[in-house]
XYZ file of C-alpha atoms in Angstrom:
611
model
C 38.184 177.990 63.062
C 35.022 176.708 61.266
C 32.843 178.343 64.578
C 35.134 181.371 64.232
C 33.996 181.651 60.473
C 30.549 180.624 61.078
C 29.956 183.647 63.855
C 31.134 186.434 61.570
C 28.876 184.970 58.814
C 25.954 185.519 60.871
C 27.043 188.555 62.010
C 27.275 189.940 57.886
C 23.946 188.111 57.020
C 22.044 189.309 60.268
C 23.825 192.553 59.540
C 23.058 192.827 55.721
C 19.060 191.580 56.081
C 18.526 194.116 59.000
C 18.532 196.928 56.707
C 19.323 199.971 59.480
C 21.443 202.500 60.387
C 23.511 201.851 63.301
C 25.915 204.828 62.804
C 22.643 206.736 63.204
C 20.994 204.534 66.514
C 18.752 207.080 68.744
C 18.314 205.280 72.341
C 15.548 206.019 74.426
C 17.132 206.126 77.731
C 19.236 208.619 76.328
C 15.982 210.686 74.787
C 13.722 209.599 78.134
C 13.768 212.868 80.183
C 13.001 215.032 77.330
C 10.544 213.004 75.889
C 8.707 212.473 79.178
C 8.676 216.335 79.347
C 6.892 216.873 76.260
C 4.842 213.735 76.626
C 3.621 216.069 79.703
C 3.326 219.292 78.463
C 1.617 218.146 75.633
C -1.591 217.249 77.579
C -0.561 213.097 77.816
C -1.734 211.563 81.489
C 1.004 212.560 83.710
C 0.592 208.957 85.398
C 1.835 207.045 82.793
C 5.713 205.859 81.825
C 7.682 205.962 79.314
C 9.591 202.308 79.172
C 11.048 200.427 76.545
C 8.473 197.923 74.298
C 9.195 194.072 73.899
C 9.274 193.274 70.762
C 6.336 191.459 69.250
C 5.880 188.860 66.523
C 4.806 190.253 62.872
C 3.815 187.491 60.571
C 5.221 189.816 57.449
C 6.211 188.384 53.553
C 10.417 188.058 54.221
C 12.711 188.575 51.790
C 15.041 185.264 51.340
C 17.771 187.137 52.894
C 15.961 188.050 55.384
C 15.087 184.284 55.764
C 17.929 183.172 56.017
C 19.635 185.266 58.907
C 16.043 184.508 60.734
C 15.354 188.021 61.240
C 12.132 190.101 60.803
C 10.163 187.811 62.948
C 9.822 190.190 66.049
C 9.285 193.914 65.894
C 9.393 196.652 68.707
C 6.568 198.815 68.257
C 5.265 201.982 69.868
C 1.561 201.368 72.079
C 0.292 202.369 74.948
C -2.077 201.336 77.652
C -3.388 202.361 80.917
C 0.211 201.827 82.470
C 2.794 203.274 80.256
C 3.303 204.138 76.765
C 5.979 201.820 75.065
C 8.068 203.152 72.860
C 11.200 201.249 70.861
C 14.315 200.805 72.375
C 16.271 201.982 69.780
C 15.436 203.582 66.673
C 17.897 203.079 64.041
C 14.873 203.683 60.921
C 16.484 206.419 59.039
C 19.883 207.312 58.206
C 20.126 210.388 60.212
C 20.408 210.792 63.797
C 18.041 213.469 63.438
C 15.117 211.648 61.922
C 15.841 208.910 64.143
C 15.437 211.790 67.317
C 12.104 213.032 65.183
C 10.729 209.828 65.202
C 10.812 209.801 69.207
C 9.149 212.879 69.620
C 6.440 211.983 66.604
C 5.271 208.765 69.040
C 5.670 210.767 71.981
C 3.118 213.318 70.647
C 0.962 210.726 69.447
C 0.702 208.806 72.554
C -0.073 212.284 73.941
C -3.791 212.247 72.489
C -4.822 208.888 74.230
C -4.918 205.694 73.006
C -6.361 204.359 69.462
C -10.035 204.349 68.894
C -11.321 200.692 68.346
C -12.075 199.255 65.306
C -10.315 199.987 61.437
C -5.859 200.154 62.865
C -4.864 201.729 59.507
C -8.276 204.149 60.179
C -7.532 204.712 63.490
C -4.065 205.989 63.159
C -5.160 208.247 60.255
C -7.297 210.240 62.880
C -4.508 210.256 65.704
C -2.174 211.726 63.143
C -4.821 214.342 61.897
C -6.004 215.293 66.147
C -2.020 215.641 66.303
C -1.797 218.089 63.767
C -4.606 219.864 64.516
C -3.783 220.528 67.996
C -0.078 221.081 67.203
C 0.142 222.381 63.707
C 3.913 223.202 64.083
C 4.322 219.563 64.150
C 3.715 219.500 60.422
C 6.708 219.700 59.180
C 8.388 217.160 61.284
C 5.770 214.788 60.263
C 6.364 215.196 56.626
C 9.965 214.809 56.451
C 9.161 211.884 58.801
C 6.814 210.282 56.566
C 8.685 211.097 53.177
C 11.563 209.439 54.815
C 9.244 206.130 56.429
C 7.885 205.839 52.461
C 11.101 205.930 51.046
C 12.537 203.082 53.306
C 8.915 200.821 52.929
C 8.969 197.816 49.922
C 7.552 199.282 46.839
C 3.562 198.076 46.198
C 4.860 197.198 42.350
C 6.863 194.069 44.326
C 4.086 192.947 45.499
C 0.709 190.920 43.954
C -2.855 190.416 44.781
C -4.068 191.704 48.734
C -0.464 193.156 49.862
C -0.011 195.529 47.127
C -3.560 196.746 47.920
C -2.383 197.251 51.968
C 1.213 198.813 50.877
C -0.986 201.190 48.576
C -2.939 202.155 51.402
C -0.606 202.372 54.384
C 1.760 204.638 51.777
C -1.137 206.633 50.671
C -2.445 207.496 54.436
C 1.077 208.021 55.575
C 1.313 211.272 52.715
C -1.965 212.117 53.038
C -3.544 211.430 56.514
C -7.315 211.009 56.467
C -7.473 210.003 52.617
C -7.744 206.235 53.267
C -11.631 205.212 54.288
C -11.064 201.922 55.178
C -8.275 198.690 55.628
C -7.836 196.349 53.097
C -8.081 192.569 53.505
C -4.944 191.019 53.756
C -4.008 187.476 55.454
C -0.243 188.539 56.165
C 0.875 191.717 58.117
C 1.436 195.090 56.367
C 5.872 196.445 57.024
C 5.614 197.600 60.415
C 4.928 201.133 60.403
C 7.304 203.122 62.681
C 5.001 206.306 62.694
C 1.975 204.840 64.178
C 0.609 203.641 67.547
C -0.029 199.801 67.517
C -2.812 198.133 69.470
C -1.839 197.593 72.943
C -0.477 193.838 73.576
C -3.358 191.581 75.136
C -2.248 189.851 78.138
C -4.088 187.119 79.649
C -6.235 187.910 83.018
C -4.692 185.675 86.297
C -7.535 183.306 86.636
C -8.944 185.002 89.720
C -5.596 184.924 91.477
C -2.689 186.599 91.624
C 0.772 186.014 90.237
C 3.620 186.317 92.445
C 2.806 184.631 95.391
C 6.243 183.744 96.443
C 8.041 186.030 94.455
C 11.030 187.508 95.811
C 10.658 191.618 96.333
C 13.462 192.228 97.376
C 17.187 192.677 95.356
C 16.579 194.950 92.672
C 19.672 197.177 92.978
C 22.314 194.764 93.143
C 23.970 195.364 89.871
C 21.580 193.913 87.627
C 20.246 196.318 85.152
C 16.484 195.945 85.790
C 14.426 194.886 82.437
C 11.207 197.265 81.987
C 9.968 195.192 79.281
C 6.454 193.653 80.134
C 6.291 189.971 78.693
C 3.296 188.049 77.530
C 2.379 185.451 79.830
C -0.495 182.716 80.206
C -1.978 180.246 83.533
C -0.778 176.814 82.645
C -2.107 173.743 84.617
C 0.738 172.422 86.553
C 2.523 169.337 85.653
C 1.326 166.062 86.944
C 4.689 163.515 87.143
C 2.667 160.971 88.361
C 0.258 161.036 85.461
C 0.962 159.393 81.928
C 1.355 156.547 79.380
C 5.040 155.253 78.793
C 4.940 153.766 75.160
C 8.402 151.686 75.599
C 9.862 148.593 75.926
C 9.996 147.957 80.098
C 12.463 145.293 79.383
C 14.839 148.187 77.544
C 15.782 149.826 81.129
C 18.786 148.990 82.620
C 19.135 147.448 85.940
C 20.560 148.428 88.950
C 23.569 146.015 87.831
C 23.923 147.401 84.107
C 23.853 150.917 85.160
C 26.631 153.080 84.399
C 27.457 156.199 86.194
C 28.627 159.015 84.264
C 29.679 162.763 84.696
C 26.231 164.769 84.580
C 25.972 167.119 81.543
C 26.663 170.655 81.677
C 23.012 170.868 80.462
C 21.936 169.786 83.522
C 23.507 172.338 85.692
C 21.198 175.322 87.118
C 20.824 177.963 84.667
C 22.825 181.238 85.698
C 21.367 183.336 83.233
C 17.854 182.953 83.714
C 17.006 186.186 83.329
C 18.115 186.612 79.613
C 17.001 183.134 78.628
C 13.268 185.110 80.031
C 13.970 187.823 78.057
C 13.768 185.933 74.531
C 10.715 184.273 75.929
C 7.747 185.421 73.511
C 5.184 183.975 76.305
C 6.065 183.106 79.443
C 3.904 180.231 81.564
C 3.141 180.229 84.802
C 1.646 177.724 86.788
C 0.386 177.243 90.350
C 1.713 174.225 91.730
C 1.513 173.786 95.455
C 2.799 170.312 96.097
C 6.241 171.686 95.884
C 8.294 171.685 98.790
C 10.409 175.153 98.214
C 7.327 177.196 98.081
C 6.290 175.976 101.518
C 9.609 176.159 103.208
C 10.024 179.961 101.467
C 6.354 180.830 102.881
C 7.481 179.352 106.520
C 11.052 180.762 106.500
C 9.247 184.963 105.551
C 7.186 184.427 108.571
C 8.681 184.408 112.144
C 8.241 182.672 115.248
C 5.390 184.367 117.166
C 7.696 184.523 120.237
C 10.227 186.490 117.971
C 7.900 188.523 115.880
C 6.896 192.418 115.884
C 4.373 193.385 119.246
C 1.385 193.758 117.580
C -0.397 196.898 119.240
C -3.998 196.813 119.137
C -6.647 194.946 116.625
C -5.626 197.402 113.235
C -7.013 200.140 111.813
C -9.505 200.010 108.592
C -8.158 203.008 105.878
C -9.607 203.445 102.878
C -7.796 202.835 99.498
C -7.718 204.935 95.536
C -8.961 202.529 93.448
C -7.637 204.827 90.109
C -9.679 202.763 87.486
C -13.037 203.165 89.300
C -11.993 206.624 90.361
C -13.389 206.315 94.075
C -12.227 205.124 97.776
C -12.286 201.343 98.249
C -13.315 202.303 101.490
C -12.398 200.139 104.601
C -10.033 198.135 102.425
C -6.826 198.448 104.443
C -5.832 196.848 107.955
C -3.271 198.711 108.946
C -1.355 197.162 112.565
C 0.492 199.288 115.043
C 3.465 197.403 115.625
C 6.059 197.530 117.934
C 10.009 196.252 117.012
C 11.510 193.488 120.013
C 15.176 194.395 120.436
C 17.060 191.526 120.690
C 18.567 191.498 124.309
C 22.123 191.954 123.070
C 21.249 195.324 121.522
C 18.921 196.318 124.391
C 21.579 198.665 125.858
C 20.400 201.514 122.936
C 24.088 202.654 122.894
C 24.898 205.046 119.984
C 27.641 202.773 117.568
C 30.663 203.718 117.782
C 31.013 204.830 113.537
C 28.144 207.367 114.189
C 29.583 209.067 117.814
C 31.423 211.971 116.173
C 28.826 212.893 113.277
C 26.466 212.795 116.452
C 28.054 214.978 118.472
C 28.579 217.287 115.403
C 25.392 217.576 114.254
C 24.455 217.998 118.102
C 26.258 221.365 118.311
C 24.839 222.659 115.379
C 21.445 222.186 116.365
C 21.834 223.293 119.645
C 21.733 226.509 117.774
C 17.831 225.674 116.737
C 17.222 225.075 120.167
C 14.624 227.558 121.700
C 15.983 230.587 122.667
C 14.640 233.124 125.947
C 13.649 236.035 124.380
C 12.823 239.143 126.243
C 9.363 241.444 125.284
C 9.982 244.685 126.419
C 7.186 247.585 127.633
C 5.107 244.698 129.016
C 1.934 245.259 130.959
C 2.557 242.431 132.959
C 6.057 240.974 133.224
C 8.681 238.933 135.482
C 10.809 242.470 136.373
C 10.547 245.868 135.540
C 11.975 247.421 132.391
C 13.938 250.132 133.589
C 13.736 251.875 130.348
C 10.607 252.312 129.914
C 10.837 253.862 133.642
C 13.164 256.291 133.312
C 11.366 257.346 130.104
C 8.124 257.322 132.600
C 9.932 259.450 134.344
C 11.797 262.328 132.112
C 7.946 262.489 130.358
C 6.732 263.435 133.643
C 9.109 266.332 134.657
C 8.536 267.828 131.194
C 4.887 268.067 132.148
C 3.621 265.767 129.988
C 0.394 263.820 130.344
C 1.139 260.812 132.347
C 0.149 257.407 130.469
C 0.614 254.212 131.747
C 2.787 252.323 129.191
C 4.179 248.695 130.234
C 6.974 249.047 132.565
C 7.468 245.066 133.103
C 9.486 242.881 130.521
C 8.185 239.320 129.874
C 10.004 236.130 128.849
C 8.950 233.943 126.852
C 10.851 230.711 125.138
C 10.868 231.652 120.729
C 10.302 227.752 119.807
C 9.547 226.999 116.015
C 5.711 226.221 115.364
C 6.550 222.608 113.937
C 6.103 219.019 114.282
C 7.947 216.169 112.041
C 7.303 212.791 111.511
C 10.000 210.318 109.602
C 8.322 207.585 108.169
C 10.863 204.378 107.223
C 10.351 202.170 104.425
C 11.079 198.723 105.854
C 10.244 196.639 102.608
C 12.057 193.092 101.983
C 14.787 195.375 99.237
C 15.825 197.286 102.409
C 18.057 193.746 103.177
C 20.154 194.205 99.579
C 23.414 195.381 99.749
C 25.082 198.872 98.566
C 28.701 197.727 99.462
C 30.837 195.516 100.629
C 29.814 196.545 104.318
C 26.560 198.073 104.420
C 22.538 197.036 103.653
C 19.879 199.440 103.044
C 18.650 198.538 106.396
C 22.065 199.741 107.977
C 21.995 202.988 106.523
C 18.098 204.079 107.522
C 18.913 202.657 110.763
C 22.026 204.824 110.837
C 20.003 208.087 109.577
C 17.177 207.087 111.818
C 20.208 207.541 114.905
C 21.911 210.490 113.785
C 18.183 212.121 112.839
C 17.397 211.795 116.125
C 20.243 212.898 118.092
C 20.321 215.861 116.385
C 16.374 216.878 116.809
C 16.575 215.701 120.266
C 19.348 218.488 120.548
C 16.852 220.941 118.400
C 14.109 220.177 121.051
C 11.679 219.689 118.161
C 8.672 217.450 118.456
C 9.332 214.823 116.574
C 8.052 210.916 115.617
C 9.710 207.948 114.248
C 7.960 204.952 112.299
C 8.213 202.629 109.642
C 6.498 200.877 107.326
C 5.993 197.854 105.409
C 3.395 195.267 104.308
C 1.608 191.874 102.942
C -1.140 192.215 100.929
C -3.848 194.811 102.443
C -5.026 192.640 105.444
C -1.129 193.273 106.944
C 0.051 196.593 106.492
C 2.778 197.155 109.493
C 3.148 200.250 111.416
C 6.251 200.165 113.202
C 6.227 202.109 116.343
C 9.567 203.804 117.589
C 9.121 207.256 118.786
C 6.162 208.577 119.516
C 5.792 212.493 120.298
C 5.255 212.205 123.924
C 8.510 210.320 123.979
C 12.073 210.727 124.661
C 14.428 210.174 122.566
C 16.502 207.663 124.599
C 17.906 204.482 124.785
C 14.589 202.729 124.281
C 14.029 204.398 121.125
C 17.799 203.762 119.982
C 17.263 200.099 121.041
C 14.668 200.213 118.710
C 16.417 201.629 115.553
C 18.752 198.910 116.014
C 16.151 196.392 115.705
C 14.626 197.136 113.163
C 14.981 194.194 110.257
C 13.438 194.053 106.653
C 9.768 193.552 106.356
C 8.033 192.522 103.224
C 6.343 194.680 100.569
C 5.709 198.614 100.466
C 1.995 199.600 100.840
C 2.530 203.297 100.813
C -0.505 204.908 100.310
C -2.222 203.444 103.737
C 1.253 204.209 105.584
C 1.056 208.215 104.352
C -2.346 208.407 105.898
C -2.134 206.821 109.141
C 0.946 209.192 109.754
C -1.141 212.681 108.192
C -3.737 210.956 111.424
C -0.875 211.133 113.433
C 0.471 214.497 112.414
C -2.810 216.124 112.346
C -3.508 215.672 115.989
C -0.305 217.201 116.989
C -1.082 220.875 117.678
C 1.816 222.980 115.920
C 1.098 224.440 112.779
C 3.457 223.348 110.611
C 3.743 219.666 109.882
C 6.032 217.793 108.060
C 6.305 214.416 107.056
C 9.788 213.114 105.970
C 9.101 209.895 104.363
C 12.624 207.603 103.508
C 12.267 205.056 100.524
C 14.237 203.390 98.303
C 11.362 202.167 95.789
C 7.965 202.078 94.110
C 4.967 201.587 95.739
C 4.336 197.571 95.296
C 2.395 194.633 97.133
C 1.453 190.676 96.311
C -1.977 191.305 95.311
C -2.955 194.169 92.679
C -1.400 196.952 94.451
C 1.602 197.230 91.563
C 2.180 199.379 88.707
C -0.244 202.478 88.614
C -2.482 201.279 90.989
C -0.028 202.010 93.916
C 0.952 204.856 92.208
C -2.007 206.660 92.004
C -3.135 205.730 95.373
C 0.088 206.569 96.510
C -0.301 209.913 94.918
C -3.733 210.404 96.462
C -2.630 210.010 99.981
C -0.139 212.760 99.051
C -2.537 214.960 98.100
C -4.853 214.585 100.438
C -1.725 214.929 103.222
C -1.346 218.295 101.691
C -5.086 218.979 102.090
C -5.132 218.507 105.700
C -2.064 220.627 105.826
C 0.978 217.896 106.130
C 3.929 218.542 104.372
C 5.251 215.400 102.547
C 8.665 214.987 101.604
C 10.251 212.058 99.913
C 14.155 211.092 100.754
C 14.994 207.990 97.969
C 17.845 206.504 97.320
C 16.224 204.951 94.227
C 18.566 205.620 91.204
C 15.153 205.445 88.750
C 13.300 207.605 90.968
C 13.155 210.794 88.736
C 10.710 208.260 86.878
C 7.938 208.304 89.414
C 8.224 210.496 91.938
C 7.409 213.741 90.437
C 3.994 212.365 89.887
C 3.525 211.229 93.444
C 5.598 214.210 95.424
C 5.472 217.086 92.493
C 8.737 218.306 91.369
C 10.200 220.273 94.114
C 9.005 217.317 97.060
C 11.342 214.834 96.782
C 15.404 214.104 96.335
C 17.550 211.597 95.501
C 20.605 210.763 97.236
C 22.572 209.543 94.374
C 25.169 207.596 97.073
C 23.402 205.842 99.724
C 26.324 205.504 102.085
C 25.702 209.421 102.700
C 22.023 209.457 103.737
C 22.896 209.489 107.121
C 25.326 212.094 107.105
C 22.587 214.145 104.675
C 19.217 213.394 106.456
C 19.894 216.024 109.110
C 21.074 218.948 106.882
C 17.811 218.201 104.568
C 15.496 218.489 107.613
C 17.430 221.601 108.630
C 17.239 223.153 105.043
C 13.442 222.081 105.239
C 12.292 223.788 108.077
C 14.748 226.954 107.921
C-alpha cells in the first residue's frame, strides 16, 4: 500500500512541476513526413535527417516544486549538425495542438537556413529568425503567435534578481522583436530553455584515432525492438586494470574457506535484460578498449571462417575509389573490392529448385514465356529467306497495266524482336540478412528465394541477365559474390549457389554499385538496369556510417545513371522512406512492406520495370 501511495505521489508531483499540456502533445513521428517535406522544399540539405534529440542537461534556477519531483534537469532541444537536424520528441509547450504543430514547422524552417553562426547564442538566433523571415515572409505570422505564446509561458524577469533578470529581459525582448538585442548578458546559470531557437550542436568527443565498434554486432535490428535514433554522448575511458590497486582493510576480516557461507546470489547480480533502456538514461556513455578479454577474441574468431570453408576468393581485388562528402572529392584507390565465389555445401550441390517455390516457378515461367523473343517477319525485303508473294503478284498486276517496272523487295526476312536490355540483381548479404521475419523464415531465406524464382523466370524471358551479392569489412574487404555471370546459364550451378549463400558482415554499398555499373557497362544492350535488393542503410566498422555512406552511396548512384545504368532499389526496410529518396530519388526505389512476399513480387517489379 505505502509503494502504491508513494507511485501516484510522484506521478501528481512529476505531473504538477512539469508544467505542459499533454491533452495537446504533437509527436514527431507523427509530423516527420511533412516536416521532412518542407525541411526540403525550403532549401535545407536534402542529406540530412530528421530524428528525435536526446535530451540534454540545463543547469537552470528550479522552482522547489520542481525540486522536489527532480525534474527540469534534462531538456530536449532542437540543433542540428552535419548529420541530421534534431528536433524534440514531443512538443507539449503550448496548450493547443496547433501551436504545438507550429512549433514543428518554426524549427523545421529554421534548421532550413544552416546551422548557427559562431559566437553570441542569443545573437545568433536573432539573425536565423530575421534570414527566416526574410526569405519566407509568410512565416510571420506563425512566428508571432508562436512567440507571444513562448513569452507568455517563460518566468516573469520581475521573479528574478541580479544577472537572470538581465538574460530573461533579453531572451523576451529578442523573442518580440528579433534583431533588437546587440549582445548576451553574463549570467552563471542557464537562461528557460527556449523552444523557438536552434541550440548549439552537442560536442561529442573524437575516438582517439580509432574506431568504436569493433566487435559490435550489425546485425538484428528488425526483430521487434523499436530502434532508438537518439545519438548519446560518449567519452574513451582507459580500461580497468583488476590487477592494479591498494586494499585499505583488515586481511584478517576475510572469511576462510571454513567460515564461508553460501548463499542464494542476488537478483542484482543477474544479467541485465534491459540494457538498452538502462543506455537510454545514460547522459554519457564510456567506452573503453580492453583487449585482454576473452569474448572479444572468441566473437572475432567465431565471424571469420575456416579457410577450407570460406568464400573462393577470385583474383587479387579491385582498387575503387570512394566520396569522401566532407572533403567533397574521390578518396581515390581507397576500396579493395574481392570477386568472390560462394562453396555450396555438398548436400545442396544438386541445385534442385525447393519444393515451396516449384509452382510460383512454373507460373511465373509461363508468363514470361510471353517476353520471350518472338520471329517476326519484314516484308518487301531486298534480300530475304523466301519470296513474298505479295509483293509479286503486285510486281506483276503493275506490269500488265503498263506501268514502269521498279524493282521493290520481293524476299521477306526474319529476324528474332528481342528487347535491347541487360539486368543485373545485386544482393545485400550483410550480417542483418541472418535476423528473423517469422517464425520460419530469415532475411537470407527470402533473397535466396527471390534470387530462385528471379531467375527461373528471366531464364524463361531469355534476357541477359547477372546475379551477385554484396557485403563487407571495413574497405580493405569488400565481397563480391559471384553467381551468375552473363555468359552463364542459369542452371543448377547457379541454383546451387543461391542456396549457399549465408550472411556476410557489413554493407559497403557505394563500392558494390560501381563494380556492377563496370559490369553492366561492358554488356552491349542499351538499356541497363541494375536491381539492387537491401534491407538497410549503407554502414561499415570504420567511418563509413551515417552520411558518409550515404552520400557516397548516393554518388555511385549518380554516377550509375551517368554512364547510363538504371538503378533500382527493392528494400524491405520499414524506415526506408527515410533515406532512400536521397540515394535512389523518389520514383527509384520501393518498399515491400511484408517481406515474406518479395519473392513472389521481385518478378512482377522487373516485369513492370522493363515493360
Amino acid at each position: 500500500m505505502e509503494e502504491w501511495v508513494g507511485f501516484k505521489w510522484h506521478q501528481y508531483v512529476t505531473r504538477q512541476a512539469l508544467a505542459q499540456y499533454p491533452a495537446a502533445a504533437v509527436r514527431l513521428e507523427d509530423e516527420a513526413r511533412g516536416l521532412g517535406i518542407l525541411f526540403r522544399a525550403l532549401g535545407g540539405d536534402p542529406g540530412l535527417s530528421l530524428v528525435a534529440a536526446e535530451a540534454r542537461p540545463l543547469k537552470i534556477r528550479r522552482r522547489w516544486l520542481q525540486r522536489m519531483a527532480g525534474t527540469h534537469r534534462r531538456f530536449e532541444l532542437a540543433w542540428r549538425d552535419q548529420q541530421s537536424v534534431r528536433l524534440p520528441e514531443t512538443i507539449a509547450a503550448f496548450p493547443k495542438a496547433s501551436l504545438n504543430r507550429d512549433l514543428y514547422l518554426w524549427l523545421a524552417a529554421m534548421a532550413a537556413c544552416g546551422p548557427l553562426s559562431a559566437g553570441d547564442w542569443l545573437v545568433a538566433n536573432q539573425q536565423a529568425v530575421t534570414r527566416v523571415l526574410a526569405s519566407w515572409p509568410g512565416l510571420a505570422k506563425c512566428y508571432a503567435r508562436l512567440a507571444r505564446a513562448c513569452v507568455a509561458t517563460r518566468p516573469t524577469p520581475e521573479s528574478m534578481a541580479g544577472p537572470e533578470r538581465s538574460l530573461e529581459t533579453a531572451i523576451q525582448t529578442a523573442l518580440l522583436s528579433p534583431g533588437s538585442v546587440p549582445r548576451q548578458p553574463d549570467c552563471t546559470v542557464d537562461p528557460w530553455p527556449v523552444p523557438l531557437w536552434l541550440y548549439p550542436a552537442q560536442g561529442l568527443p573524437a575516438a582517439n584515432g580509432h574506431s568504436s565498434g569493433d566487435n559490435d554486432d550489425p546485425g538484428n535490428h528488425s526483430g521487434g525492438q523499436r530502434r532508438h535514433h537518439k545519438r548519446k554522448q560518449a567519452e574513451r575511458v582507459e580500461a580497468f586494470d583488476r590487477d592494479n590497486g591498494l586494499m585499505i582493510f583488515r586481511l584478517e576480516s576475510l572469511f576462510s574457506w571454513t567460515e564461508f557461507v553460501p548463499v542464494d546470489r542476488a537478483g542484482d547480480d543477474t544479467e541485465e535484460e534491459d540494457a538498452a533502456e538502462v543506455a537510454n538514461d545514460l547522459d554519457v556513455i564510456s567506452v573503453s578498449r580492453d583487449r585482454s578479454q576473452v569474448s572479444a577474441s572468441i566473437k572475432f574468431d567465431l565471424d571469420l571462417p575456416a579457410e577450407e570453408q570460406d568464400d573462393l576468393t577470385l583474383g587479387p581485388g579491385i582498387l575503387l575509389p570512394e566520396w569522401d562528402w566532407r572533403a567533397q572529392q574521390y578518396r581515390e584507390r581507397h576500396c579493395c573490392l574481392k570477386p568472390v565465389l560462394s562453396q555450396a555445401p555438398e548436400a545442396d550441390a544438386d541445385g534442385i529448385l525447393p519444393a515451396h517455390l516449384r509452382a510460383t516457378a512454373r507460373r511465373l515461367q509461363r508468363q514470361f514465356r510471353a517476353l520471350k523473343p518472338q520471329r517476326q517477319w519484314l516484308r518487301r525485303q531486298a534480300d530475304g529467306e523466301e519470296l513474298d508473294l505479295d509483293a509479286c503478284l503486285e510486281q506483276r498486276i503493275e506490269q500488265r497495266r503498263g506501268a514502269v517496272a521498279t524493282d521493290p523487295g520481293l524476299y521477306r526476312q526474319c529476324r528474332p524482336n528481342q528487347r535491347d536490355l541487360a539486368c543485373l540483381v545485386l544482393a545485400d548479404l550483410s550480417l542483418s540478412t541472418d535476423s528473423h521475419i517469422n517464425d520460419r523464415q530469415r532475411v537470407i531465406d527470402i533473397i535466396q528465394d527471390g534470387l530462385l524464382l528471379l531467375g527461373e523466370a528471366l531464364h524463361a524471358s531469355q534476357d541477359p541477365f547477372a546475379l551477385c551479392g554484396f557485403s563487407s569489412r571495413r574497405r580493405n574487404e569488400v565481397r563480391f559474390h559471384h553467381i551468375k555471370g552473363f555468359g552463364e546459364r542459369f542452371d543448377t550451378r547457379c541454383r546451387a549457389r543461391i542456396q549457399a549463400l549465408a550472411p556476410g558482415y557489413y554493407t559497403r554499398m557505394g563500392a558494390a554499385i560501381r563494380q556492377a555499373t563496370r559490369v553492366l557497362m561492358a554488356r552491349p544492350e542499351h538499356q541497363r538496369l541494375l536491381l539492387l535488393l537491401s534491407d538497410g542503410k549503407p554502414n561499415d566498422l570504420d567511418i563509413y556510417e551515417g552520411r558518409y555512406g550515404a552520400e557516397d552511396t548516393r554518388k555511385a548512384v549518380q554516377e550509375a545513371r551517368q554512364a547510363g545504368v538504371v538503378p533500382f532499389c527493392v528494400t524491405i526496410d520499414a524506415e526506408a522512406n527515410e533515406y532512400l529518396p536521397y540515394l535512389f530519388g523518389s520514383n527509384g526505389y520501393v518498399v515491400i512492406r511484408d517481406p515474406a512476399q518479395l519473392p513472389a513480387r521481385l518478378p512482377l517489379l522487373y516485369m513492370s520495370l522493363v515493360s
